[in-house]
Short mmCIF file of C-alpha atoms in Angstrom, two decimals:
data_model
loop_
_atom_site.label_atom_id
_atom_site.label_comp_id
_atom_site.label_asym_id
_atom_site.label_seq_id
_atom_site.Cartn_x
_atom_site.Cartn_y
_atom_site.Cartn_z
CA GLY N 1 14.81 -99.73 -81.54
CA ALA N 2 11.18 -98.64 -81.68
CA GLY N 3 10.30 -95.07 -80.87
CA VAL N 4 7.59 -93.79 -78.59
CA SER N 5 4.25 -95.29 -79.46
CA GLN N 6 0.80 -94.10 -78.50
CA SER N 7 -2.59 -95.70 -78.73
CA PRO N 8 -5.14 -95.24 -79.97
CA SER N 9 -4.05 -92.96 -82.78
CA ASN N 10 -7.55 -91.53 -82.98
CA LYS N 11 -10.39 -91.55 -80.48
CA VAL N 12 -13.89 -90.24 -80.89
CA THR N 13 -16.02 -90.19 -77.79
CA GLU N 14 -19.20 -88.68 -76.50
CA LYS N 15 -19.29 -85.91 -73.97
CA GLY N 16 -19.34 -87.31 -70.46
CA LYS N 17 -17.54 -90.54 -71.27
CA ASP N 18 -14.17 -91.52 -69.82
CA VAL N 19 -11.17 -92.14 -72.07
CA GLU N 20 -7.78 -93.73 -71.56
CA LEU N 21 -4.78 -92.82 -73.64
CA ARG N 22 -1.72 -95.02 -73.62
CA CYS N 23 1.95 -94.24 -74.10
CA ASP N 24 4.76 -96.74 -74.56
CA PRO N 25 8.07 -94.95 -74.12
CA ILE N 26 11.41 -95.90 -75.57
CA SER N 27 12.86 -98.77 -73.59
CA GLY N 28 15.18 -97.56 -70.85
CA HIS N 29 13.85 -94.00 -70.79
CA THR N 30 13.18 -93.05 -67.19
CA ALA N 31 11.40 -89.77 -67.88
CA LEU N 32 8.01 -89.60 -69.56
CA TYR N 33 5.98 -86.50 -70.46
CA TRP N 34 2.41 -85.76 -71.49
CA TYR N 35 1.42 -82.71 -73.52
CA ARG N 36 -1.76 -81.44 -75.10
CA GLN N 37 -1.82 -79.66 -78.44
CA SER N 38 -5.02 -77.86 -79.32
CA LEU N 39 -5.79 -76.40 -82.72
CA GLY N 40 -3.93 -73.13 -83.12
CA GLN N 41 -2.27 -73.49 -79.75
CA GLY N 42 1.19 -74.45 -78.69
CA LEU N 43 1.95 -77.49 -76.66
CA GLU N 44 0.57 -77.44 -73.16
CA PHE N 45 2.65 -79.35 -70.66
CA LEU N 46 0.48 -81.64 -68.54
CA ILE N 47 2.66 -83.86 -66.39
CA TYR N 48 5.91 -85.72 -66.28
CA PHE N 49 7.07 -88.92 -64.63
CA GLN N 50 10.46 -89.76 -63.29
CA GLY N 51 10.23 -93.51 -63.00
CA ASN N 52 6.74 -94.16 -61.66
CA SER N 53 6.50 -90.90 -59.76
CA ALA N 54 5.00 -87.64 -60.91
CA PRO N 55 6.67 -84.89 -58.85
CA ASP N 56 4.45 -82.10 -60.13
CA LYS N 57 0.83 -82.54 -61.20
CA SER N 58 -0.02 -78.87 -61.33
CA GLY N 59 -0.07 -78.85 -65.13
CA LEU N 60 -3.11 -81.09 -65.32
CA PRO N 61 -6.03 -78.89 -66.48
CA SER N 62 -8.57 -80.18 -63.98
CA ASP N 63 -9.26 -82.99 -61.56
CA ARG N 64 -10.88 -84.90 -64.41
CA PHE N 65 -7.38 -85.58 -65.68
CA SER N 66 -5.14 -88.18 -64.10
CA ALA N 67 -2.10 -90.13 -65.16
CA GLU N 68 -0.16 -93.07 -63.95
CA ARG N 69 2.90 -94.98 -64.92
CA THR N 70 3.68 -98.53 -63.97
CA GLY N 71 6.88 -100.51 -64.03
CA GLY N 72 8.77 -97.45 -65.13
CA SER N 73 7.41 -98.01 -68.59
CA VAL N 74 3.87 -97.66 -69.92
CA SER N 75 1.85 -94.63 -68.93
CA THR N 76 -1.87 -94.00 -69.12
CA LEU N 77 -3.56 -90.62 -69.25
CA THR N 78 -7.19 -90.82 -68.18
CA ILE N 79 -9.77 -88.15 -68.80
CA GLN N 80 -13.01 -88.59 -66.90
CA ARG N 81 -16.33 -87.09 -67.93
CA THR N 82 -14.88 -85.71 -71.13
CA GLN N 83 -15.88 -82.26 -72.32
CA GLN N 84 -15.74 -80.82 -75.82
CA GLU N 85 -12.86 -78.57 -74.82
CA ASP N 86 -10.80 -81.70 -74.17
CA SER N 87 -10.65 -82.28 -77.92
CA ALA N 88 -6.99 -82.04 -78.88
CA VAL N 89 -3.95 -84.06 -79.82
CA TYR N 90 -2.33 -85.63 -76.78
CA LEU N 91 1.38 -86.13 -77.16
CA CYS N 92 3.68 -88.29 -75.13
CA ALA N 93 7.46 -88.01 -75.00
CA SER N 94 10.21 -89.87 -73.22
CA SER N 95 13.83 -89.18 -72.44
CA LEU N 96 16.76 -90.90 -70.81
CA ALA N 97 16.86 -88.34 -68.05
CA HIS N 98 14.61 -85.62 -66.80
CA SER N 99 15.45 -82.02 -67.39
CA GLY N 100 16.42 -80.75 -70.76
CA ARG N 101 19.69 -82.60 -70.61
CA GLY N 102 17.80 -85.60 -71.85
CA THR N 103 16.44 -85.16 -75.34
CA GLN N 104 12.69 -85.74 -75.49
CA TYR N 105 11.49 -88.10 -78.19
CA PHE N 106 7.87 -87.58 -79.09
CA GLY N 107 5.25 -90.09 -80.10
CA PRO N 108 2.81 -89.55 -82.97
CA GLY N 109 0.03 -88.49 -80.64
CA THR N 110 -3.55 -89.48 -79.98
CA ARG N 111 -6.13 -87.29 -81.64
CA LEU N 112 -9.12 -87.02 -79.33
CA LEU N 113 -12.47 -85.71 -80.50
CA VAL N 114 -15.24 -85.23 -77.99
CA LEU N 115 -18.67 -84.89 -79.56
CA ALA U 1 5.41 -67.04 -64.47
CA GLN U 2 7.38 -68.63 -67.23
CA SER U 3 6.23 -68.06 -70.78
CA VAL U 4 7.40 -68.29 -74.36
CA THR U 5 6.39 -65.93 -77.14
CA GLN U 6 6.78 -66.58 -80.82
CA PRO U 7 5.65 -63.31 -82.41
CA ASP U 8 5.39 -64.64 -85.95
CA ILE U 9 2.47 -66.97 -86.54
CA HIS U 10 3.39 -67.58 -90.15
CA ILE U 11 6.46 -66.85 -92.27
CA THR U 12 7.00 -67.35 -95.98
CA VAL U 13 10.48 -67.45 -97.48
CA SER U 14 11.91 -68.35 -100.85
CA GLU U 15 14.00 -71.45 -101.17
CA GLY U 16 17.65 -70.53 -100.71
CA ALA U 17 16.87 -67.43 -98.69
CA SER U 18 17.95 -66.99 -95.09
CA LEU U 19 15.56 -67.56 -92.22
CA GLU U 20 15.16 -66.22 -88.72
CA LEU U 21 12.38 -67.32 -86.39
CA ARG U 22 11.93 -65.26 -83.27
CA CYS U 23 11.47 -66.51 -79.74
CA ASN U 24 11.25 -64.53 -76.52
CA TYR U 25 10.95 -66.07 -73.12
CA SER U 26 10.15 -65.03 -69.61
CA TYR U 27 11.96 -66.84 -66.84
CA GLY U 28 13.59 -65.74 -63.61
CA ALA U 29 16.81 -67.65 -63.94
CA THR U 30 18.93 -68.88 -66.81
CA PRO U 31 16.61 -71.18 -68.65
CA TYR U 32 17.09 -74.30 -70.66
CA LEU U 33 15.92 -73.41 -74.17
CA PHE U 34 14.85 -75.59 -77.07
CA TRP U 35 13.68 -75.47 -80.64
CA TYR U 36 11.50 -78.24 -82.05
CA VAL U 37 10.17 -78.85 -85.55
CA GLN U 38 6.91 -80.56 -86.42
CA SER U 39 6.60 -81.60 -90.03
CA PRO U 40 3.25 -82.51 -91.56
CA GLY U 41 2.23 -85.96 -90.45
CA GLN U 42 5.33 -86.34 -88.31
CA GLY U 43 6.08 -86.05 -84.66
CA LEU U 44 8.01 -83.31 -82.95
CA GLN U 45 11.76 -83.44 -83.39
CA LEU U 46 14.38 -81.59 -81.39
CA LEU U 47 16.45 -79.22 -83.52
CA LEU U 48 18.75 -77.87 -80.83
CA LYS U 49 18.96 -76.89 -77.18
CA TYR U 50 20.83 -74.48 -74.95
CA PHE U 51 21.88 -75.04 -71.35
CA SER U 52 24.95 -72.95 -70.76
CA GLY U 53 28.23 -71.93 -72.27
CA ASP U 54 28.53 -70.78 -75.84
CA THR U 55 25.47 -68.71 -76.64
CA LEU U 56 25.48 -69.81 -80.28
CA VAL U 57 24.13 -73.32 -80.54
CA GLN U 58 24.35 -75.54 -83.58
CA GLY U 59 21.61 -78.01 -84.33
CA ILE U 60 20.54 -80.52 -86.89
CA LYS U 61 19.57 -79.78 -90.48
CA GLY U 62 21.82 -76.74 -90.62
CA PHE U 63 19.94 -74.75 -87.99
CA GLU U 64 21.50 -72.60 -85.30
CA ALA U 65 20.17 -70.44 -82.51
CA GLU U 66 21.61 -67.66 -80.42
CA PHE U 67 20.79 -67.06 -76.77
CA LYS U 68 20.74 -63.37 -75.88
CA ARG U 69 20.17 -62.90 -72.19
CA SER U 70 19.82 -59.12 -72.45
CA GLN U 71 16.96 -59.53 -74.91
CA SER U 72 15.48 -62.70 -73.40
CA SER U 73 15.59 -64.16 -76.86
CA PHE U 74 16.55 -67.43 -78.49
CA ASN U 75 16.09 -66.89 -82.21
CA LEU U 76 16.45 -69.71 -84.70
CA ARG U 77 18.37 -69.15 -87.93
CA LYS U 78 19.28 -70.94 -91.09
CA PRO U 79 21.45 -69.41 -93.83
CA SER U 80 19.72 -71.11 -96.77
CA VAL U 81 16.27 -72.62 -96.51
CA HIS U 82 15.33 -75.83 -98.32
CA TRP U 83 11.82 -76.76 -99.43
CA SER U 84 11.89 -79.62 -96.93
CA ASP U 85 12.16 -77.10 -94.08
CA ALA U 86 8.49 -76.21 -94.48
CA ALA U 87 7.00 -77.14 -91.11
CA GLU U 88 5.82 -75.80 -87.77
CA TYR U 89 8.55 -74.62 -85.41
CA PHE U 90 8.19 -74.43 -81.66
CA CYS U 91 10.39 -72.72 -79.14
CA ALA U 92 10.34 -74.06 -75.59
CA VAL U 93 11.77 -73.28 -72.18
CA GLU U 94 12.23 -75.56 -69.22
CA GLY U 95 11.39 -74.04 -65.89
CA GLY U 96 11.48 -76.11 -62.75
CA ASN U 97 9.61 -79.29 -63.41
CA GLN U 98 7.65 -78.02 -66.37
CA PHE U 99 8.16 -77.20 -70.00
CA TYR U 100 6.61 -74.19 -71.70
CA PHE U 101 6.11 -74.07 -75.44
CA GLY U 102 5.35 -71.16 -77.71
CA THR U 103 2.36 -71.25 -80.01
CA GLY U 104 4.55 -72.03 -82.97
CA THR U 105 5.61 -70.43 -86.26
CA SER U 106 4.44 -71.99 -89.48
CA LEU U 107 7.05 -71.83 -92.23
CA THR U 108 6.14 -71.92 -95.90
CA VAL U 109 8.91 -72.24 -98.46
CA ILE U 110 8.23 -71.10 -102.01
CA PRO U 111 10.31 -72.24 -104.96
#
């Protein structure tokens, strides 16, 4: 009965380094979402997966961002060549079904700081 | 393009007073609308959502919201605020394959 978990909870990296953020959704949830929350900003939708497929990647901020999901479960968000503006809290959510008909359950987030 | 506006960055109310948080959206069709709450140190939690039908939606923790198509609004209300309601509130709209969130309204409750 665990909720959505994310790791690491905090990540400090140097500009130019690559980082990987992990999301473990609730078991059985087919839809998985990534968001970014910057200080003083709302949530910025990045990408969603239905199963292992991401139908729309247009929300990713740049080509330095990529995401994958394997086995219909764990998802990884990768940021290459990190920049200071990437500093934010990255939130993952999962739901039984895509579209708002499935309630999204959010994880605690990964706080990323790029120095 | 779809967008969500929460005009009030910060609101302060007295405990026991009524509350209304404003949300306006821009979307071409009838949207799916949501309100989320983010308490300090906690994750986002869904308060309520609207898809269709009755324009007055009841949610958890005594919250309700009313969809007004003519005003493109989905305001959140609570008749009597409790100190534990102090949190950040986000309005969101689903459009196509994406979700759009407002910048949030921070609620302070004073005794």
